[in-house]
Structure formats: C-alpha cells, structure tokens
C-alpha cells in the first residue's frame, strides 16, 4: 500500500519505529494546527525548515550536437553526470548546427533518440541553442533548476570568435570535464570517407589489400577501467528471462537503439553479442567495420536498455552458449545489413530456431550502418568542409 513501510528486524526495533512514526505524525499535525491558529506564514517557515533538512539534488546541464553519437559523447555525459545528481542534456537543433557548423549527418529526431537512450541522462531538452545566451541561461536556472553548466576542455568557439560558454563562466556556474581522446565525429567521418575510397580502389583493381584499413586508423586505447565505468556491474536474477540479440552495431545509431529497446521489453535482462572485427569484415566486406570491437562495445554498453555484452560474440549461436548464459529468447530485427541468414549454408540461428526460442522483431526504424555511410558519401564535399571541425 502506498505510504506504508515494511521494516525487517526484531520486536524492539519495531516498537522504536512505531514511536518515531507517531512523533512525526504529531509534528505534522502540530504544524497544521499552528497554521490554523497563527496563520500560513509561520507554518510555511516550519515546513521549509523540514524540507531543507533533505539535501537538494544538484542538477547539471550539458549540451551538444551529438551528431553520429559515439562512445566519446557517452563518456562526456558519464563525466557530467558524476558532477551532480541529475543530468539534463540539451540537443542542439538542426538549424543551429547548420548555422554554426554545417549540415548534421543525423537529423534532430534521431539525435534525440540517441541521447535519451544514454543511461546517465535524466532529462533531455530538444532544440537547444548552440550558444548559451543570457535568456537561455536564465531559463536553465529558473525553469530547469540547473546548478551548473558543463562542457569539455576542448574550446567551443562561435563564428564570431567568442566563447560559447562565456556567460556561464562569468556567472560562476560553469564546470569542465576532460575530453575523450582518440575519437570525434570528424575522425569517424574521415574513416568512412577513407574506407569508401579504398573500397572503390579495391574493387577496381580486384584487390583485397585494404583489409580492415578503416578500423586501423582508430586511435582508441581500451582499458579495463573504461569498460568497468560503462558497465552496469549487475548480473541477471535467478529467475530472470534473458533475451539475447547479436550484431556488429557499427556506427551505433538510432536504429540500433530502437531494436534494443524492443528486445529489452521482452524480458528482464538484455544480453548483447558484439561480433569481432574479423567476423564483421568477412560478412560485410573488407572496408568494415568503421569502429573497432572495443569502440562498438562501449557504445552498446552506454545504452540504458542493455544489461550486459559479450565482446567478440560467436557468429553462430550454439546450444552450449544458450545453456551457459541461460538464454530464454534469441531475437533479430527485420532491418539489418544482411537478413539472408536463412539462405546461408550454415544458419547462425539454426540452434535457437530448432529450440523454438528464436523470434524476428519488427524494427521501428529503417536505418542501418550503410544508411549512415550513404549520407556521408552523397554529401561528401559539404561534410569535408563543414564537419572537419572540433565536435
């Protein structure tokens, strides 16, 4: 019943709890009677004193374009959340990005899906301005109860050369986090353009000399500490229904997020298998993956719908794997890079299909990694000019 508290302990402790509860009830009644006799002013003061005893949550704000969202963005949000109790994130509008940087690769509604799915985010503000204006800062402080505005230690300069966070710094409400080295939207776009060119050369010469050249330009150095920072640290309960879904999850996008959300809703614990670079390259082509295994793993781990990942999951799901992880259901989306698995000589889902635990889910969004790459290639010149800035 709402408002009831079940206490576990001996009889003596129970009596003490009853006495304490009675005292609190009498205090509340007393304050109410005080209000009736002396007026609401004095009663409000007493209520205010009681409320102040409860520590106020520190609310922090961080904004960004979050274009082609990657693990660097997620790590920034993780650090920002650690500076407060609640994290509010502003997602810059398409119009503001175009005016200040150039056309975004992913439209606003997809960027909203991505940011909302990050497990360290508590609230999201749509169509945030690129620069913190006096008016918007006042709105953050008064309407959203923001205590501090957060940004990375990389400079954020407006077209006129001024600091986008100058007002927040002047107000003494600015805090800074460390930028994640080794990745940026600029870097990822560069990888895609490089891979596209090398693929064209490879196909023309019918050569496979560019094997995995896309992932080799990554400067990411994985550490066990970073993986722990992104992990939930909790396993499934003894009777949990464990759902398993696998894939490359390259250039982690809104399509991935939405199918993971649907999959998580089918059980109590979502286990995600992430294929290694060699497997992805063999199945998708020598120019894939764009992001290496550990980069892809961190992006998936940052998603609030994911409970655990298998880093370097096998292509074929075996009976032993299903037993080891106590998998109740294996799922696959209708939108994927390759849905011809049933036609393959060795169907990777043959075992779960034979066990009657395999299910195909309708993908909410028609987006794949190829979709993202095509957006870059189709507007190659604009992205080379506009996106190759600090993100």
XYZ file of C-alpha atoms in Angstrom, residues 31-364:
334
model
C 2.333 22.341 12.185
C -1.120 22.145 10.567
C -2.807 23.407 13.764
C -0.162 26.135 14.046
C -1.125 27.253 10.547
C -4.786 27.424 11.506
C -4.092 29.377 14.701
C -1.181 31.668 13.797
C -1.531 31.826 10.014
C 0.068 30.219 6.998
C 3.277 32.286 7.134
C 4.721 30.693 10.275
C 3.570 27.225 9.192
C 5.307 27.615 5.818
C 8.531 28.548 7.631
C 8.366 25.332 9.644
C 7.636 23.273 6.516
C 10.552 24.967 4.786
C 12.877 24.055 7.650
C 11.798 20.418 7.441
C 12.292 20.344 3.648
C 15.757 21.911 3.888
C 16.882 19.017 6.059
C 16.582 16.892 2.932
C 19.565 17.597 0.678
C 18.692 19.304 -2.614
C 19.639 17.354 -5.728
C 22.401 19.031 -7.743
C 21.229 19.382 -11.342
C 23.816 19.805 -14.088
C 23.325 20.706 -17.734
C 25.334 19.714 -20.765
C 24.531 20.442 -24.385
C 25.875 19.340 -27.724
C 25.161 18.426 -31.320
C 25.681 14.710 -30.604
C 25.941 14.106 -34.326
C 26.755 10.468 -35.189
C 26.832 9.813 -31.445
C 29.820 7.760 -30.318
C 31.418 6.499 -27.105
C 33.278 9.820 -26.694
C 29.938 11.621 -26.360
C 28.746 8.948 -23.922
C 31.895 9.287 -21.817
C 31.375 13.058 -21.662
C 27.821 12.527 -20.408
C 29.072 9.983 -17.862
C 31.591 12.505 -16.519
C 28.978 15.273 -16.452
C 26.542 13.081 -14.512
C 29.271 12.401 -11.923
C 29.390 16.151 -11.161
C 25.780 16.187 -9.964
C 22.774 14.101 -9.008
C 20.689 14.697 -12.146
C 21.866 15.319 -15.696
C 19.823 17.449 -18.112
C 21.037 17.350 -21.715
C 20.291 19.890 -24.446
C 20.284 18.609 -28.024
C 21.121 21.410 -30.447
C 18.615 21.952 -33.266
C 19.383 21.192 -36.914
C 19.045 24.883 -37.808
C 21.570 25.938 -35.167
C 24.082 23.288 -36.299
C 23.736 24.341 -39.940
C 24.250 27.991 -38.999
C 27.336 27.306 -36.868
C 28.987 24.187 -38.283
C 27.259 22.875 -41.400
C 24.692 20.128 -42.099
C 24.442 17.352 -39.471
C 24.722 13.726 -40.596
C 21.908 12.609 -38.311
C 18.710 14.700 -38.053
C 17.432 16.076 -34.750
C 14.845 13.355 -34.083
C 17.485 10.619 -34.438
C 19.897 12.524 -32.194
C 17.128 12.819 -29.589
C 16.617 9.027 -29.663
C 20.344 8.514 -29.136
C 20.723 10.941 -26.217
C 17.594 9.723 -24.413
C 18.980 6.189 -24.569
C 22.232 7.025 -22.734
C 21.948 5.583 -19.237
C 23.486 8.598 -17.466
C 20.910 11.045 -18.877
C 17.913 12.008 -16.717
C 16.194 14.664 -18.865
C 16.541 15.964 -22.419
C 15.806 19.451 -23.795
C 15.016 19.473 -27.520
C 16.173 22.193 -29.951
C 18.720 23.712 -27.591
C 20.661 26.758 -28.842
C 24.270 26.316 -29.980
C 25.453 29.116 -27.658
C 24.427 29.752 -24.049
C 22.635 33.100 -24.297
C 21.599 35.260 -21.341
C 17.948 34.360 -21.945
C 18.563 30.619 -22.240
C 20.855 30.577 -19.192
C 18.128 32.275 -17.141
C 15.667 29.641 -18.367
C 18.053 26.863 -17.320
C 18.495 28.318 -13.830
C 14.863 29.269 -13.172
C 12.737 26.760 -15.098
C 15.008 23.717 -15.064
C 16.678 24.386 -11.672
C 20.146 23.906 -13.143
C 23.060 24.446 -10.747
C 25.978 24.091 -13.151
C 26.613 24.108 -16.904
C 29.150 21.517 -18.081
C 31.397 21.324 -21.134
C 34.585 19.564 -22.197
C 38.039 21.082 -22.025
C 38.092 21.483 -25.824
C 37.294 25.054 -26.966
C 33.805 25.824 -28.267
C 34.103 28.962 -30.382
C 31.237 30.736 -32.133
C 31.563 32.027 -35.746
C 32.339 35.493 -34.370
C 35.280 34.077 -32.400
C 33.700 34.347 -28.924
C 33.463 31.587 -26.306
C 30.054 29.824 -26.409
C 30.180 29.375 -22.607
C 31.467 32.840 -21.641
C 28.256 33.818 -19.819
C 28.145 30.614 -17.761
C 31.788 31.138 -16.759
C 31.115 34.755 -15.812
C 28.167 33.646 -13.644
C 30.411 31.206 -11.789
C 28.147 28.310 -12.785
C 30.494 26.533 -15.212
C 32.315 23.233 -14.705
C 34.655 21.438 -17.070
C 35.281 17.783 -17.895
C 38.082 16.073 -19.784
C 37.562 15.404 -23.479
C 37.764 11.744 -24.553
C 40.855 11.332 -26.700
C 41.008 9.195 -29.819
C 37.538 9.820 -31.235
C 35.388 12.600 -32.680
C 32.674 12.918 -35.298
C 35.343 14.401 -37.587
C 37.517 11.318 -37.073
C 34.645 8.912 -37.826
C 33.624 10.790 -40.981
C 37.247 10.627 -42.063
C 37.301 6.873 -41.541
C 34.168 6.453 -43.654
C 35.496 8.569 -46.499
C 38.816 6.730 -46.378
C 37.116 3.334 -46.415
C 34.828 4.364 -49.270
C 37.792 5.485 -51.391
C 39.784 2.353 -50.591
C 36.800 0.157 -51.344
C 36.462 1.789 -54.766
C 40.168 1.286 -55.482
C 39.997 -2.276 -54.211
C 37.024 -3.124 -56.419
C 38.633 -1.519 -59.478
C 41.866 -3.462 -59.032
C 40.023 -6.520 -57.672
C 42.413 -6.421 -54.770
C 41.844 -7.045 -51.087
C 44.915 -5.224 -49.857
C 42.821 -2.743 -47.848
C 41.578 -5.351 -45.378
C 40.259 -3.566 -42.277
C 42.022 -0.357 -43.228
C 39.043 1.547 -41.822
C 39.469 0.299 -38.270
C 43.256 0.665 -38.356
C 43.005 4.477 -38.271
C 41.373 4.319 -34.829
C 43.470 5.791 -32.010
C 41.313 4.275 -29.265
C 43.219 2.505 -26.488
C 40.811 0.335 -24.480
C 41.397 -0.156 -20.763
C 39.644 -2.403 -18.261
C 38.809 0.677 -16.159
C 36.900 2.322 -19.013
C 34.913 -0.864 -19.651
C 34.065 -1.068 -15.929
C 32.968 2.598 -15.962
C 30.492 1.832 -18.744
C 29.258 -1.488 -17.322
C 26.199 -1.961 -15.118
C 28.030 -4.337 -12.798
C 24.872 -6.372 -12.154
C 24.056 -9.833 -13.376
C 20.622 -11.344 -14.018
C 18.453 -12.555 -11.135
C 17.977 -16.304 -10.526
C 14.660 -16.393 -12.381
C 15.335 -13.629 -14.921
C 14.185 -14.054 -18.501
C 17.337 -13.376 -20.524
C 16.938 -12.073 -24.076
C 19.878 -12.291 -26.498
C 20.475 -10.219 -29.616
C 23.690 -10.022 -31.646
C 25.205 -7.917 -34.393
C 28.065 -5.661 -35.461
C 26.499 -2.465 -34.041
C 28.892 -0.446 -36.201
C 28.383 3.348 -36.147
C 25.855 2.849 -33.322
C 22.701 4.665 -34.455
C 19.006 5.237 -33.665
C 18.001 2.046 -35.493
C 20.197 0.030 -33.130
C 18.784 1.838 -30.081
C 15.166 1.209 -31.030
C 15.582 -2.528 -31.714
C 17.442 -2.866 -28.391
C 14.559 -1.094 -26.655
C 12.055 -3.529 -28.161
C 14.245 -6.528 -27.288
C 14.680 -5.385 -23.659
C 10.911 -5.184 -23.281
C 10.617 -8.920 -23.962
C 12.460 -9.965 -20.821
C 14.197 -8.988 -17.600
C 17.800 -8.886 -18.830
C 19.187 -7.990 -22.271
C 22.427 -9.672 -23.306
C 24.001 -8.258 -26.472
C 26.563 -10.146 -28.546
C 29.017 -7.956 -30.488
C 30.889 -9.641 -33.333
C 34.641 -9.123 -33.619
C 36.299 -7.124 -36.404
C 37.361 -10.187 -38.386
C 33.822 -11.591 -38.434
C 32.301 -8.252 -39.484
C 34.897 -7.837 -42.222
C 34.252 -11.353 -43.532
C 30.473 -10.844 -43.612
C 30.182 -7.140 -44.561
C 33.266 -6.572 -46.702
C 36.902 -5.611 -46.247
C 36.016 -1.943 -45.619
C 34.070 -2.796 -42.452
C 33.784 -2.258 -39.565
C 34.300 1.509 -39.313
C 34.568 1.324 -35.496
C 36.657 -1.391 -33.894
C 35.332 -4.014 -31.477
C 36.020 -2.136 -28.249
C 34.649 1.143 -29.591
C 31.454 -0.623 -30.633
C 31.235 -2.389 -27.265
C 31.388 0.875 -25.292
C 28.653 2.462 -27.422
C 26.355 -0.505 -26.769
C 27.212 -0.623 -23.046
C 26.244 3.053 -22.673
C 22.689 2.256 -23.839
C 20.178 2.130 -20.971
C 18.365 -0.861 -22.490
C 21.469 -3.084 -22.381
C 22.387 -5.073 -19.280
C 25.482 -6.925 -20.496
C 27.529 -7.501 -23.644
C 29.621 -10.358 -24.988
C 32.699 -8.741 -26.520
C 33.591 -10.782 -29.595
C 30.473 -12.951 -29.686
C 30.479 -16.004 -31.998
C 28.689 -15.740 -35.348
C 26.790 -18.989 -34.754
C 24.767 -19.426 -31.571
C 25.415 -22.845 -30.051
C 23.459 -24.937 -27.562
C 26.367 -24.631 -25.140
C 26.208 -20.815 -25.351
C 22.458 -20.787 -24.711
C 22.940 -23.039 -21.669
C 25.953 -21.134 -20.315
C 24.167 -17.766 -20.375
C 20.746 -19.238 -19.532
C 19.249 -17.541 -22.609
C 15.447 -17.682 -22.787
C 14.961 -15.996 -26.143
C 17.078 -15.082 -29.177
C 15.838 -12.171 -31.304
C 16.740 -10.471 -34.585
C 15.366 -7.304 -36.230
C 13.681 -7.095 -39.630
C 16.010 -4.247 -40.652
C 19.653 -5.334 -40.820
C 22.666 -5.208 -43.113
C 22.064 -8.832 -44.049
C 18.814 -10.703 -43.458
C 19.630 -13.648 -45.714
C 20.849 -15.786 -42.809
C 18.228 -18.455 -43.565
C 19.759 -18.894 -47.023
C 23.283 -19.293 -45.664
C 24.906 -22.698 -45.797
C 25.289 -22.535 -42.032
C 22.398 -20.590 -40.465
C 23.804 -18.803 -37.362
C 20.382 -19.087 -35.691
C 19.759 -22.754 -36.535
C 20.039 -23.937 -32.901
C 17.684 -21.368 -31.291
C 15.239 -21.907 -34.194
C 15.253 -25.667 -33.547
C 14.680 -24.996 -29.828
C 11.702 -22.745 -30.589
C 13.233 -19.708 -28.842
C 14.048 -17.585 -31.912
C 11.923 -14.558 -32.782
C 12.115 -11.913 -35.509
C 11.192 -8.412 -34.283
C 9.778 -5.595 -36.398
C 12.440 -2.880 -36.452
C 10.903 0.540 -35.588
